[in-house]
Short mmCIF file of C-alpha atoms and ligand atoms in Angstrom, two decimals:
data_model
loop_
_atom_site.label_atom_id
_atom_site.label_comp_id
_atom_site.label_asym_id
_atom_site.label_seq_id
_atom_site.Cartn_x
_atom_site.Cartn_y
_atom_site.Cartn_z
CA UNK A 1 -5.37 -36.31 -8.44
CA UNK A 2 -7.81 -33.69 -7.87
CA UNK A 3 -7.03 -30.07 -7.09
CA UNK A 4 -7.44 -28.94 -3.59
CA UNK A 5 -8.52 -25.92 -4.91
CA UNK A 6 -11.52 -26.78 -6.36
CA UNK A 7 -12.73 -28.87 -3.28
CA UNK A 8 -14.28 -28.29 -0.19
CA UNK A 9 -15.11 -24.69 0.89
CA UNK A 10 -12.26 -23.60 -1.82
CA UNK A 11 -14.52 -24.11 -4.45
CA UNK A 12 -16.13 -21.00 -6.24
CA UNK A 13 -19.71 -20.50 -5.46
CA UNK A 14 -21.66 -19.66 -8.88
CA UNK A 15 -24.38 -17.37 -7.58
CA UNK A 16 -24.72 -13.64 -6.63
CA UNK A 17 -26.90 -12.70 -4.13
CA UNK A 18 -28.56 -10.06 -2.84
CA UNK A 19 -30.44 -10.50 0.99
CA UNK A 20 -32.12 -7.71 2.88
CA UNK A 21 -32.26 -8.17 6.92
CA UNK A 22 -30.26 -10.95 7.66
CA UNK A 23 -31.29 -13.03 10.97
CA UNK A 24 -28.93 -12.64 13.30
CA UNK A 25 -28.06 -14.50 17.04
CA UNK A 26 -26.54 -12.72 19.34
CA UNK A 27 -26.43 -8.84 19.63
CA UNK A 28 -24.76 -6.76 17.14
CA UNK A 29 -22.75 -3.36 18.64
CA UNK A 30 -25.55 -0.75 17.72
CA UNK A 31 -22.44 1.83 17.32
CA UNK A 32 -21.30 -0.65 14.18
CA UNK A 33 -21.92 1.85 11.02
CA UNK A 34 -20.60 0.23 7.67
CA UNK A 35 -19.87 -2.59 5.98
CA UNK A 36 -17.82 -5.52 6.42
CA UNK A 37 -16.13 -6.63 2.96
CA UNK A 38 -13.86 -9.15 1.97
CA UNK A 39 -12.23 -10.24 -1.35
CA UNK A 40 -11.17 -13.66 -2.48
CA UNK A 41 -10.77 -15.71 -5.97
CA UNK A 42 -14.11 -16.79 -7.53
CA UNK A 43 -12.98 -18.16 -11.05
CA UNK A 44 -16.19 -17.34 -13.46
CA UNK A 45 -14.81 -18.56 -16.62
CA UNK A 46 -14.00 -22.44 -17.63
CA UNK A 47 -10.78 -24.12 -15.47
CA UNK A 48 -7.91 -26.26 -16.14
CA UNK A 49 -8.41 -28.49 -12.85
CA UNK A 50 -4.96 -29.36 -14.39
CA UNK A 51 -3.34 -26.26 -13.81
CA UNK A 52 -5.29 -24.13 -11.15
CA UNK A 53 -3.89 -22.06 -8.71
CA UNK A 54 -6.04 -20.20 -5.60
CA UNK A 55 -4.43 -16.76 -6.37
CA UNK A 56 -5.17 -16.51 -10.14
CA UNK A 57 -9.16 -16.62 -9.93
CA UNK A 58 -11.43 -13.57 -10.24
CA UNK A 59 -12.00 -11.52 -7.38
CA UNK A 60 -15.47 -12.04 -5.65
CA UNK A 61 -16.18 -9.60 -2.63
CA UNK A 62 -18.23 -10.59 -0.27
CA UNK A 63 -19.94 -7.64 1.91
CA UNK A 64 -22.01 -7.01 5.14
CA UNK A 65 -23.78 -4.01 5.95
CA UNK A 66 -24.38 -3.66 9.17
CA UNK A 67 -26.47 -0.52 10.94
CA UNK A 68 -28.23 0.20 14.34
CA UNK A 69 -27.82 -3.38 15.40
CA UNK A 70 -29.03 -4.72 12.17
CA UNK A 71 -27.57 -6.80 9.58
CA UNK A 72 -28.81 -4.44 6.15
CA UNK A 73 -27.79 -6.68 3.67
CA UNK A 74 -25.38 -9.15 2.41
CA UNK A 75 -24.11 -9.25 -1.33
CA UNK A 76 -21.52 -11.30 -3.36
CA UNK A 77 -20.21 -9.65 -6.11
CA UNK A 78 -17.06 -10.60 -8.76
CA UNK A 79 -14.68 -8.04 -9.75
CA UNK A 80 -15.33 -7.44 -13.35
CA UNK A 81 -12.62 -6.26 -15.53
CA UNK A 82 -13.81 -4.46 -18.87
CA UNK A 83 -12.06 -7.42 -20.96
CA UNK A 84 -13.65 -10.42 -18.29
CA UNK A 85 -15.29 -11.96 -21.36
CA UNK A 86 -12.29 -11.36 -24.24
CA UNK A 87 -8.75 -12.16 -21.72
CA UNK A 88 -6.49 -9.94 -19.96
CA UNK A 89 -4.91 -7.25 -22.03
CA UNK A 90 -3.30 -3.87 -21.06
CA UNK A 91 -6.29 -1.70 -22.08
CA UNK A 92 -5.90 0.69 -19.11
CA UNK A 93 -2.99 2.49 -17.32
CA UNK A 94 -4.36 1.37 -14.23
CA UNK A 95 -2.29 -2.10 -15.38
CA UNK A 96 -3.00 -5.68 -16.79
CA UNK A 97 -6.35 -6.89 -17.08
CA UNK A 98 -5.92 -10.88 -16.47
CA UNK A 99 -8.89 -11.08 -14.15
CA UNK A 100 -10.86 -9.01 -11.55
CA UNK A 101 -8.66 -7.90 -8.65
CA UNK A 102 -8.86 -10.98 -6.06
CA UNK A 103 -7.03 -10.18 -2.88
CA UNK A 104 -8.15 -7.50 -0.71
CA UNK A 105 -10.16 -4.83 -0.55
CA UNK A 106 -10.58 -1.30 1.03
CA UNK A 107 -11.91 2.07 1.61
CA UNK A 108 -9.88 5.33 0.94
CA UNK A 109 -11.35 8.83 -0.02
CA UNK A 110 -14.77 7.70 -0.07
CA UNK A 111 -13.85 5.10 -2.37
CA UNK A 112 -14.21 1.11 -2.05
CA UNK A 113 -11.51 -0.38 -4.03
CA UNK A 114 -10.83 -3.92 -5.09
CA UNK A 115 -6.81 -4.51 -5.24
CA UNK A 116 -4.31 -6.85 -6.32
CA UNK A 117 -0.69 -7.14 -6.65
CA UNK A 118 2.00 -8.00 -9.63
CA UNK A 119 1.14 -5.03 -12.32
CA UNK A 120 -2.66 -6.32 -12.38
CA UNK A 121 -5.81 -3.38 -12.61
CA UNK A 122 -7.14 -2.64 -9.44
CA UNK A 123 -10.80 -1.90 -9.38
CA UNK A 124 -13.35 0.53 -8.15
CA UNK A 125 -16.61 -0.51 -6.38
CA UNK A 126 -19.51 0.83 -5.51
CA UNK A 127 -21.38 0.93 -1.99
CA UNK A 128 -23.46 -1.75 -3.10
CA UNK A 129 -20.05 -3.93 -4.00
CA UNK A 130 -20.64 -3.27 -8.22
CA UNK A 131 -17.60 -3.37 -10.33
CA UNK A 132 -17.26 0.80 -11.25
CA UNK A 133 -13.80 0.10 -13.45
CA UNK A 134 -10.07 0.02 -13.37
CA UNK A 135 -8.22 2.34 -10.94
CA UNK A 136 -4.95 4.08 -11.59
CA UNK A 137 -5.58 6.87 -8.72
CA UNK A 138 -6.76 9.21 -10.83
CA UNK A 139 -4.06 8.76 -13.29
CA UNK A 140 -1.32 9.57 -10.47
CA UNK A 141 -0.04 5.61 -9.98
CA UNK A 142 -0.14 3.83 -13.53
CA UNK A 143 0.70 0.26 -13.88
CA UNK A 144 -1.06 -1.30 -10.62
CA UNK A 145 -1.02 -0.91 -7.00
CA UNK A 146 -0.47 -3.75 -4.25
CA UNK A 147 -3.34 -5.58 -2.32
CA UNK A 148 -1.54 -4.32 0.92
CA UNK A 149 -1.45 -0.89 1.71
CA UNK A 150 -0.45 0.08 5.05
CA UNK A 151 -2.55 3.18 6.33
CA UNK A 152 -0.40 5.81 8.33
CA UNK A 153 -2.91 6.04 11.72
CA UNK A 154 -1.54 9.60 12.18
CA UNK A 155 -2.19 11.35 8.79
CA UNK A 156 -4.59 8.56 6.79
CA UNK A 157 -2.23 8.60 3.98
CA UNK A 158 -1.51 4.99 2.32
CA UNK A 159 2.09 3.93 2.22
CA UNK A 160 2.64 0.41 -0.10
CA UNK A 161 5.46 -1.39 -1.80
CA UNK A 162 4.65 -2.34 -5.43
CA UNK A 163 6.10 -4.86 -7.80
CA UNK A 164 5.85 -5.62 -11.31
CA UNK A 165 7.70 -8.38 -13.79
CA UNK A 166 7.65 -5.33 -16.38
CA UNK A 167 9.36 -2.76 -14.19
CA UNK A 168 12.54 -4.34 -14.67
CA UNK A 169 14.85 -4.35 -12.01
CA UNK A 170 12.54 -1.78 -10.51
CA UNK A 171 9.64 -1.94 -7.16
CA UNK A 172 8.35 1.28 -6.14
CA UNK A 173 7.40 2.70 -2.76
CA UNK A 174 4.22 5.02 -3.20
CA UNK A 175 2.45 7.32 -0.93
CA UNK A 176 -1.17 8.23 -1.70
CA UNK A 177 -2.96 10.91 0.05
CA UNK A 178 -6.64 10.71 1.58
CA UNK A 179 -7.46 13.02 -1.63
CA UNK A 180 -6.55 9.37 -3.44
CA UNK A 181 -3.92 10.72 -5.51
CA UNK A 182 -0.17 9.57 -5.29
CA UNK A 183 1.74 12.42 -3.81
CA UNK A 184 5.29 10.41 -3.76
CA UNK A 185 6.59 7.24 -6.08
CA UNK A 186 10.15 6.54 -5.57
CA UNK A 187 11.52 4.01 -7.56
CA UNK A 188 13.93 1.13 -5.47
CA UNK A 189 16.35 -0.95 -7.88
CA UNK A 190 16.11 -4.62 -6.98
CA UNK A 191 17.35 -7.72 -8.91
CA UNK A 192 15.38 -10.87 -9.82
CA UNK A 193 11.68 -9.84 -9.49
CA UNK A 194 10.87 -11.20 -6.18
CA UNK A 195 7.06 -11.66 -4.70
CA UNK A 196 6.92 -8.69 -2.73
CA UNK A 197 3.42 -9.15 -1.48
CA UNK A 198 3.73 -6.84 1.67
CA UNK A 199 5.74 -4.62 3.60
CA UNK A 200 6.12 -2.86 6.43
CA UNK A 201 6.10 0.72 8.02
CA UNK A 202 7.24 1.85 10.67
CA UNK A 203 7.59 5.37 12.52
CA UNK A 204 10.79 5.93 10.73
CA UNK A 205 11.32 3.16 8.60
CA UNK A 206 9.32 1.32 5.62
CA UNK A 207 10.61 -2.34 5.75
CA UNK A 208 10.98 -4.30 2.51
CA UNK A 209 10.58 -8.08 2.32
CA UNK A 210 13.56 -9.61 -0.61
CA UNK A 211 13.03 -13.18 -0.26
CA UNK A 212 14.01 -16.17 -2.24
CA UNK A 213 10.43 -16.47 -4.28
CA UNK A 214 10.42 -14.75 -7.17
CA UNK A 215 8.83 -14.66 -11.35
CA UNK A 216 8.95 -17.94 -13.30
CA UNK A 217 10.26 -17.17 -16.82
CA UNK A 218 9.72 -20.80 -17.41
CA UNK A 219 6.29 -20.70 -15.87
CA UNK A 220 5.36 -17.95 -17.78
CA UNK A 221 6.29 -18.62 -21.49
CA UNK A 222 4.90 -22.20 -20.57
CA UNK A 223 1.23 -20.20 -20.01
CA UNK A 224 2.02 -17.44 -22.88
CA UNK A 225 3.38 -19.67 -25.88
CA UNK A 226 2.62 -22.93 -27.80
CA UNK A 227 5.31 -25.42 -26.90
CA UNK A 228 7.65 -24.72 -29.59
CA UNK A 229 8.20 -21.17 -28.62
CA UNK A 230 8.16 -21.78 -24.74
CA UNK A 231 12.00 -22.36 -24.40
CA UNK A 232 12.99 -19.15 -26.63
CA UNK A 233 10.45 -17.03 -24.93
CA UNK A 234 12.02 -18.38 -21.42
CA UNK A 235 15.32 -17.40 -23.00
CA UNK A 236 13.91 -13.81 -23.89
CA UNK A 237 12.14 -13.37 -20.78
CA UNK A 238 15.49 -14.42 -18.36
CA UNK A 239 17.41 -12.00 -20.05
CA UNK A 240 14.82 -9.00 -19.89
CA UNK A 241 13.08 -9.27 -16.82
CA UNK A 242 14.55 -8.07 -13.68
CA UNK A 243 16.92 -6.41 -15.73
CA UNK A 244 15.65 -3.73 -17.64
CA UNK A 245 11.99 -2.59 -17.79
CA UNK A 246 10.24 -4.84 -20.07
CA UNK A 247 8.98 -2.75 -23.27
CA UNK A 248 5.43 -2.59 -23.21
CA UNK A 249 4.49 -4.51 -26.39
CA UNK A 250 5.89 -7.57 -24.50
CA UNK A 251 3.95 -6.58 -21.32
CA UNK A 252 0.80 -6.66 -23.32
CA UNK A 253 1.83 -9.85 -24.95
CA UNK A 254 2.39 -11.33 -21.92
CA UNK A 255 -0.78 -9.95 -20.22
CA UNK A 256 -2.54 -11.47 -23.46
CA UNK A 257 -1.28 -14.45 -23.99
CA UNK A 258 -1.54 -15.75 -19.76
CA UNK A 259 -4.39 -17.69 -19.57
CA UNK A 260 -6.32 -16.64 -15.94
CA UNK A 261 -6.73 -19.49 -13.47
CA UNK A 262 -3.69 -20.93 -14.40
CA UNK A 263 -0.22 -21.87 -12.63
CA UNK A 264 1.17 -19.05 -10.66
CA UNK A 265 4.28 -17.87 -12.56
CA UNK A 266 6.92 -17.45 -9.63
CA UNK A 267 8.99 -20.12 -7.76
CA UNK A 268 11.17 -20.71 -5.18
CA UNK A 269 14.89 -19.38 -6.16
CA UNK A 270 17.74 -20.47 -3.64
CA UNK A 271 19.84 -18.34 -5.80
CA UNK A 272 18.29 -15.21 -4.23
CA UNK A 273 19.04 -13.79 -1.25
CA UNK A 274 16.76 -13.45 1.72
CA UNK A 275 17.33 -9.90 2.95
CA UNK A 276 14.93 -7.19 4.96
CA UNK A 277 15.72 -3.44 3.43
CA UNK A 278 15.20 -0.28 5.80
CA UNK A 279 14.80 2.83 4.18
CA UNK A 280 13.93 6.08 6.26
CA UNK A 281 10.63 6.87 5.01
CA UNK A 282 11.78 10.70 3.37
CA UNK A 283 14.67 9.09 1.88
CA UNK A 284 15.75 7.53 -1.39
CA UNK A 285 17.08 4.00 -2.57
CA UNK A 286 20.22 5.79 -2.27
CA UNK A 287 19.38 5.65 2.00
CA UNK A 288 18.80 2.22 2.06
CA UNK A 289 20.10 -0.78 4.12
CA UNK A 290 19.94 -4.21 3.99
CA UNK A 291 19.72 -6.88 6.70
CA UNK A 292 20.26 -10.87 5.84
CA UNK A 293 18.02 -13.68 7.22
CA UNK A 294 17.41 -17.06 6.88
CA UNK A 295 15.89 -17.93 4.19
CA UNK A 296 11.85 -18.37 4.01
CA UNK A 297 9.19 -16.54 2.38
CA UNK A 298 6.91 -13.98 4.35
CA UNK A 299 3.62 -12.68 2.79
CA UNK A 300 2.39 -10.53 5.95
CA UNK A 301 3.72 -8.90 8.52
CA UNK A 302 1.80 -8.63 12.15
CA UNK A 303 3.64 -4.98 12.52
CA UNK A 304 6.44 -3.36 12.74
CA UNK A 305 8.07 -0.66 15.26
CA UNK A 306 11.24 1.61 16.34
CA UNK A 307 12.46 0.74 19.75
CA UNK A 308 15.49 2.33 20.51
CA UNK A 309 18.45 1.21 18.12
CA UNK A 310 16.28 -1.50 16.91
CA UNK A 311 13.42 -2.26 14.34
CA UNK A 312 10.92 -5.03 15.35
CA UNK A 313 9.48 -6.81 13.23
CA UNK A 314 6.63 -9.95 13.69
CA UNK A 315 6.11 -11.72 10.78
CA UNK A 316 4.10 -14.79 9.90
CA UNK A 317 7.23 -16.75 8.31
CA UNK A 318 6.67 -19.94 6.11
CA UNK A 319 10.29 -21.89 6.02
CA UNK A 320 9.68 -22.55 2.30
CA UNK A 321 7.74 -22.00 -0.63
CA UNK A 322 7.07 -23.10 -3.71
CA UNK A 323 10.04 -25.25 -3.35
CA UNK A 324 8.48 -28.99 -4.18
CA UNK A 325 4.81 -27.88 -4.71
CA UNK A 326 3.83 -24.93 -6.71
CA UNK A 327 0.12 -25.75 -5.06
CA UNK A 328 1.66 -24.34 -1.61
CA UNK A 329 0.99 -22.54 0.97
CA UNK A 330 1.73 -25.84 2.32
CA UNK A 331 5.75 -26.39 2.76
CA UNK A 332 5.65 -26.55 6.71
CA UNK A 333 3.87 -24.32 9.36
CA UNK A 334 3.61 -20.98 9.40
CA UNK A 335 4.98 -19.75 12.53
CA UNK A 336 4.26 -15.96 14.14
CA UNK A 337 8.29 -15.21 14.73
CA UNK A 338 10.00 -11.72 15.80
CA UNK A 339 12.83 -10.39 13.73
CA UNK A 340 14.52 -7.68 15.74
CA UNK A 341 17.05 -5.84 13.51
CA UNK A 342 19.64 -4.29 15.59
CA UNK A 343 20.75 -1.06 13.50
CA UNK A 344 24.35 -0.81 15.13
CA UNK A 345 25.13 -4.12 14.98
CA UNK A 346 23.64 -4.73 11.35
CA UNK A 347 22.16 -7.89 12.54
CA UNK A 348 18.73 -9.68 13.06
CA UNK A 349 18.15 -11.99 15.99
CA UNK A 350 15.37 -14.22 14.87
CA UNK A 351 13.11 -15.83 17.42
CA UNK A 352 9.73 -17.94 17.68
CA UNK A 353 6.53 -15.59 19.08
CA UNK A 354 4.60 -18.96 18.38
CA UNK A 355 4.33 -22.12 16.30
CA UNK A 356 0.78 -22.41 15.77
CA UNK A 357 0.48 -22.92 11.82
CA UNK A 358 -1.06 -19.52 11.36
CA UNK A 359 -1.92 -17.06 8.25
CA UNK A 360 -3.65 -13.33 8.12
CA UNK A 361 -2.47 -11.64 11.13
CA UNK A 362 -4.26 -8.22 11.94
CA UNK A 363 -4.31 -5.91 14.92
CA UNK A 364 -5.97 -2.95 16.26
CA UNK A 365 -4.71 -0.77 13.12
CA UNK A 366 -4.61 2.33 15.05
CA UNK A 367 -1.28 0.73 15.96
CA UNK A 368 0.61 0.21 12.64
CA UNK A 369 3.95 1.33 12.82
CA UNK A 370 3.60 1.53 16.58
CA UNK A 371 4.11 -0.88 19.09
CA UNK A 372 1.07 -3.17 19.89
CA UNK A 373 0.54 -5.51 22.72
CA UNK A 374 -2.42 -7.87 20.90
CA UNK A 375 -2.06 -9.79 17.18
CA UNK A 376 -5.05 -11.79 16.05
CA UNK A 377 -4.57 -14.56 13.43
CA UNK A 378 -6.72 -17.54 11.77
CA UNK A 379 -5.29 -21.07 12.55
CA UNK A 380 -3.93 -22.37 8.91
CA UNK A 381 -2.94 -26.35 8.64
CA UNK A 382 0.31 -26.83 6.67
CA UNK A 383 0.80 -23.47 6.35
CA UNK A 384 -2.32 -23.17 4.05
CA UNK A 385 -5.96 -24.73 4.63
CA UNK A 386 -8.22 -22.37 7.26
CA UNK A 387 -9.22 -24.58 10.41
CA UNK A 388 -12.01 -23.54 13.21
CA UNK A 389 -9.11 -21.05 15.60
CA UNK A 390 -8.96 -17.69 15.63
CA UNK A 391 -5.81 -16.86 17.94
CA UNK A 392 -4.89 -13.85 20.26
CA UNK A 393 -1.17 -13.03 20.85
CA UNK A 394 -0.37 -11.22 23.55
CA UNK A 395 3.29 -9.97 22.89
CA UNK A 396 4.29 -8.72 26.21
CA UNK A 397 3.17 -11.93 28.16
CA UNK A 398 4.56 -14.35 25.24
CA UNK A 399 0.89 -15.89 25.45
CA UNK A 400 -1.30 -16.85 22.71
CA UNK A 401 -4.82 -18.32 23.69
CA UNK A 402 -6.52 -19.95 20.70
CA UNK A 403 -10.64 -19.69 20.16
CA UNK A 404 -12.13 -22.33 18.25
CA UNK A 405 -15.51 -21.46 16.51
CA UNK A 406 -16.39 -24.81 16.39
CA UNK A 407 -15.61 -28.78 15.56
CA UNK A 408 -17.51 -28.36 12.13
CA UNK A 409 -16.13 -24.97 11.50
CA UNK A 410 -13.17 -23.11 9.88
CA UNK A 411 -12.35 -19.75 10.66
CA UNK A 412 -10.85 -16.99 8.14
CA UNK A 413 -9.20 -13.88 8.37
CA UNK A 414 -10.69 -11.53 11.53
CA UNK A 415 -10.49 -7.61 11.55
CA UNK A 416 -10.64 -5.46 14.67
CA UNK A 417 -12.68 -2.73 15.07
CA UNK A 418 -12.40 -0.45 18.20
CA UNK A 419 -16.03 -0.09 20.33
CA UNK A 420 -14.71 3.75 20.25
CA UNK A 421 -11.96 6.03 18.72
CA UNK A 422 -10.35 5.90 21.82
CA UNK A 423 -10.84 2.13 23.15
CA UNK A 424 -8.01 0.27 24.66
CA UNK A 425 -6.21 -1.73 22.44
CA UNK A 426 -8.00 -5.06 22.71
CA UNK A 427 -11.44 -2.91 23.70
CA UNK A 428 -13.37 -3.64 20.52
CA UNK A 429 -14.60 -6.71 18.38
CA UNK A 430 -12.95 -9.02 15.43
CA UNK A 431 -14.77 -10.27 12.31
CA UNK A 432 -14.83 -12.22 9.68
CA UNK A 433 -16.31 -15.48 7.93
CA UNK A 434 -16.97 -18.85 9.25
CA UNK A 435 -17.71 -21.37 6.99
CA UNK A 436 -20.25 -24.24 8.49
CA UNK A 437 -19.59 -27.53 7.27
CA UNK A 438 -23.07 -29.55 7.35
CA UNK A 439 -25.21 -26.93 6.65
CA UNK A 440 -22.61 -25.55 3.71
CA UNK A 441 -22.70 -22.02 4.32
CA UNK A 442 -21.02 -19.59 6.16
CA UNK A 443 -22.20 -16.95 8.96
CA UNK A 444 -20.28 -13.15 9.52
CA UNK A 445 -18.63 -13.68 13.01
CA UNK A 446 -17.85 -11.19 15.77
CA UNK A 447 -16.33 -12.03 18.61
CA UNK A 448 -15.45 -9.94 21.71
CA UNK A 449 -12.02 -9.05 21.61
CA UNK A 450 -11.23 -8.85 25.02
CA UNK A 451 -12.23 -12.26 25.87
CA UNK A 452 -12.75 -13.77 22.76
CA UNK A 453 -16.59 -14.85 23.51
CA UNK A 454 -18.84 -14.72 20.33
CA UNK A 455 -20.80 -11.72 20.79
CA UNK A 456 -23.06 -11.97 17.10
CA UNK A 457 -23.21 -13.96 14.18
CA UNK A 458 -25.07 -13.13 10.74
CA UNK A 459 -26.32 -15.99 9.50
CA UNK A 460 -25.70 -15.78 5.31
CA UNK A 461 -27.62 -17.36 2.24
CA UNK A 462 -24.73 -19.21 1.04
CA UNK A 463 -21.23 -20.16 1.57
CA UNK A 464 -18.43 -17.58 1.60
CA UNK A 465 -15.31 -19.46 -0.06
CA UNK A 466 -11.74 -19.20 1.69
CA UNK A 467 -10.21 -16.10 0.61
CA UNK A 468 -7.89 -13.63 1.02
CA UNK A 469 -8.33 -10.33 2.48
CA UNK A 470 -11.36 -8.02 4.39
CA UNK A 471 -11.76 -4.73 6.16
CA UNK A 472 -14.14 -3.02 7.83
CA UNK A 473 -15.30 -0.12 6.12
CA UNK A 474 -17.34 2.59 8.29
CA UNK A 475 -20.10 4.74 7.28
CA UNK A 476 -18.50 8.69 6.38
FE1 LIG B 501 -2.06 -11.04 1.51
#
């Protein structure tokens, strides 16, 4: 059987590019100052079509610079890690060096940084997208970072949730300031490693995701050890990790030893609860509360607000993972539901926003934390493979119209970007790649947010493969 990852618009392109003044249809916002980038995996060494997984390739971002109504440039560039040629190693504070950081990627202090979750190095870039090297915030964070910060709109700070298989029993909530150094870590004991691959934040509250997915002993001592050591090293690793923090020898061992582009080493676990933690954002583990659901896995949040004695939160849940198929996403739809946690009562009443099969949701970010009207996300069959939608909640009406780019197209993730600092909420446009079947490339997107009409599209050398994560980045 042949992998789906490896097919189709999945497939890593093998060519970096650089193009000056891209042709363009349609009129690009002349107020647009920046670049549009986006990460996603791009294996460069040899693969196991055997063993492949989407989320263990090297990063590749992908980048649009856009100025005065013109499309600059476009470049493609991996995410190199200072060991890309020798294996992933703990060389660097800044974490484990597998493979270049492949999920998302941002701007903070002047800085464009390529980030990943699980204990991996996150990576500096320059303007022009080239790998500058591993990242621990200036030494303030060691030991990685998440791919998904949430940025306070008030004070620009970035709040995030961080986990690591060699922190033990321990994920940490971090607060960086727009100087880009950590200015608050508090540590957060929680059992049996789960995928924590977002969070939330709220006015008062940040929101933490413990669902039933979490690290694969087995899955990891089958990539670290030859066979006859794989059951004692699963032995070893059961007992250690989630328990106590995993001496670093082993770490590096581990970090060694894991082959990139192989399985992903974490599982469905219906021994683990599924559970949504509140702590007040000055407090301690000490403050925190816990809230049961049914069980599913989450990987993003829409948002997350205070309303009165509740906290709402809109969540793209998938009803399983990794259960049957460790090549998931694709263990039923992905639905856009609304978990409103009622703090007296200690309860959540769960209920269906919409069940579109849907992935990436992203709104006017000036509204984290606060409540929003509009949520934008791509159109995702099974839970997992992009198709041509784009679709626009709106909350308050309980509509959601969906935009299709196209029969022979599939859409990815779409940012907003205001038209002005202070646009209304849905005043503004969305991007983000399309990928053109018979012609086998892809074109940057923007589409009027308002009504959803294409307003410009950047036609591109090559293909841009499904990925992960973009943002727009503007011009300081
Ligand atoms: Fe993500």
């Amino acid at each position: 059987m042949g992998n789906p990852y490896l097919e189709g618009n999945f497939a890593p392109v093998r060519q970096e590019h650089t193009v000056t003044e891209l042709a363009v249809t349609g009129t690009l916002p002349p107020q647009l100052d920046g670049r549009y980038v986006r990460n996603g995996p791009n294996p460069m060494s040899e693969l196991d079509p055997d063993t492949y997984h989407w989320f263990m390739g090297d990063g590749m971002v992908h980048g649009v610079r856009l100025r005065d109504g013109r499309a600059e440039w476009y470049r493609n560039r991996w995410v190199r890690t200072s060991s890309a040629t020798t294996g992933g190693e703990v060389r660097h504070r800044a974490g484990i060096e597998l493979f270049g950081a492949n999920t998302n990627v941002i701007g903070h202090g002047g800085r464009t940084l390529a980030l990943i979750e699980g204990g991996m190095a996150n990576y500096e870039l320059d303007e022009e997208l080239e790998t500058v090297g591993p990242c621990d915030f200036d030494g303030t964070l060691p030991g990685g970072y998440t791919a998904h910060p949430w940025r306070d709109p008030d004070t620009g700070e970035l709040h995030a949730i961080t986990h690591f298989f060699g922190r033990g029993d321990i994920v940490q909530y971090s607060v960086i300031g727009t100087d880009g150094r950590a200015r608050r870590i508090v540590d957060i004991p929680i059992k049996g490693v789960p995928m924590m691959h977002d969070f939330a934040l709220t006015s008062k509250y940040v929101v933490l995701f413990d669902l039933p997915v979490t690290f694969d002993p087995k899955q990891a001592a089958a990539m670290t050890m030859p066979r006859p050591l794989r059951y004692p090293t699963q032995l070893v690793l059961s007992a250690l990790i989630g328990r106590v923090r995993v001496p670093d020898p082993i770490t590096a061992m581990i970090g060694k030893r894991m082959h990139p582009n192989d399985r992903l080493p974490a599982r469905w676990n219906p021994k683990h609860p599924a559970r949504i933690g509140l702590m007040p954002r000055e407090g301690t583990a000490e403050d925190l509360r816990w809230f049961d659901v049914e069980p599913c896995y989450v990987f993003h949040p829409l948002n997350a607000y205070d309303e009165n004695e509740t906290v709402v939160l809109d969540v793209v849940r998938h009803p399983r993972m990794f259960v049957t198929d460790r090549n998931g996403p694709n263990e039923g739809p992905a639905t856009l539901d609304r978990w409103t946690i009622d703090l007296n009562a200690g309860k959540v009443r769960e209920s269906r926003m919409d069940d579109h099969s849907q992935e990436f949701p992203r709104i006017d970010e000036r509204l984290l934390g606060r409540r929003n009207r509009y949520g934008y996300t791509m159109e995702a069959v099974g839970g997992g493979s992009p198709a041509s939608s784009v679709l626009k909640h709106d909350l308050v009406r309980g509509t959601t119209v969906a935009t299709s780019l196209g029969r022979d197209r599939q859409a990815s993730e779409f940012v907003f970007v205001p038209n002005a600092d202070d646009a209304a909420e849905d005043d503004g446009v969305l991007m983000g790649y399309a990928y053109d079947l018979p012609s086998g490339r892809s074109d940057l997107v923007l589409l009027d947010a308002g009504t959803m009409e294409t307003v410009a599209a950047v036609h591109l050398p090559d293909r841009v493969p499904n990925g992960f994560h973009g943002n727009w980045i503007p011009t300081e």
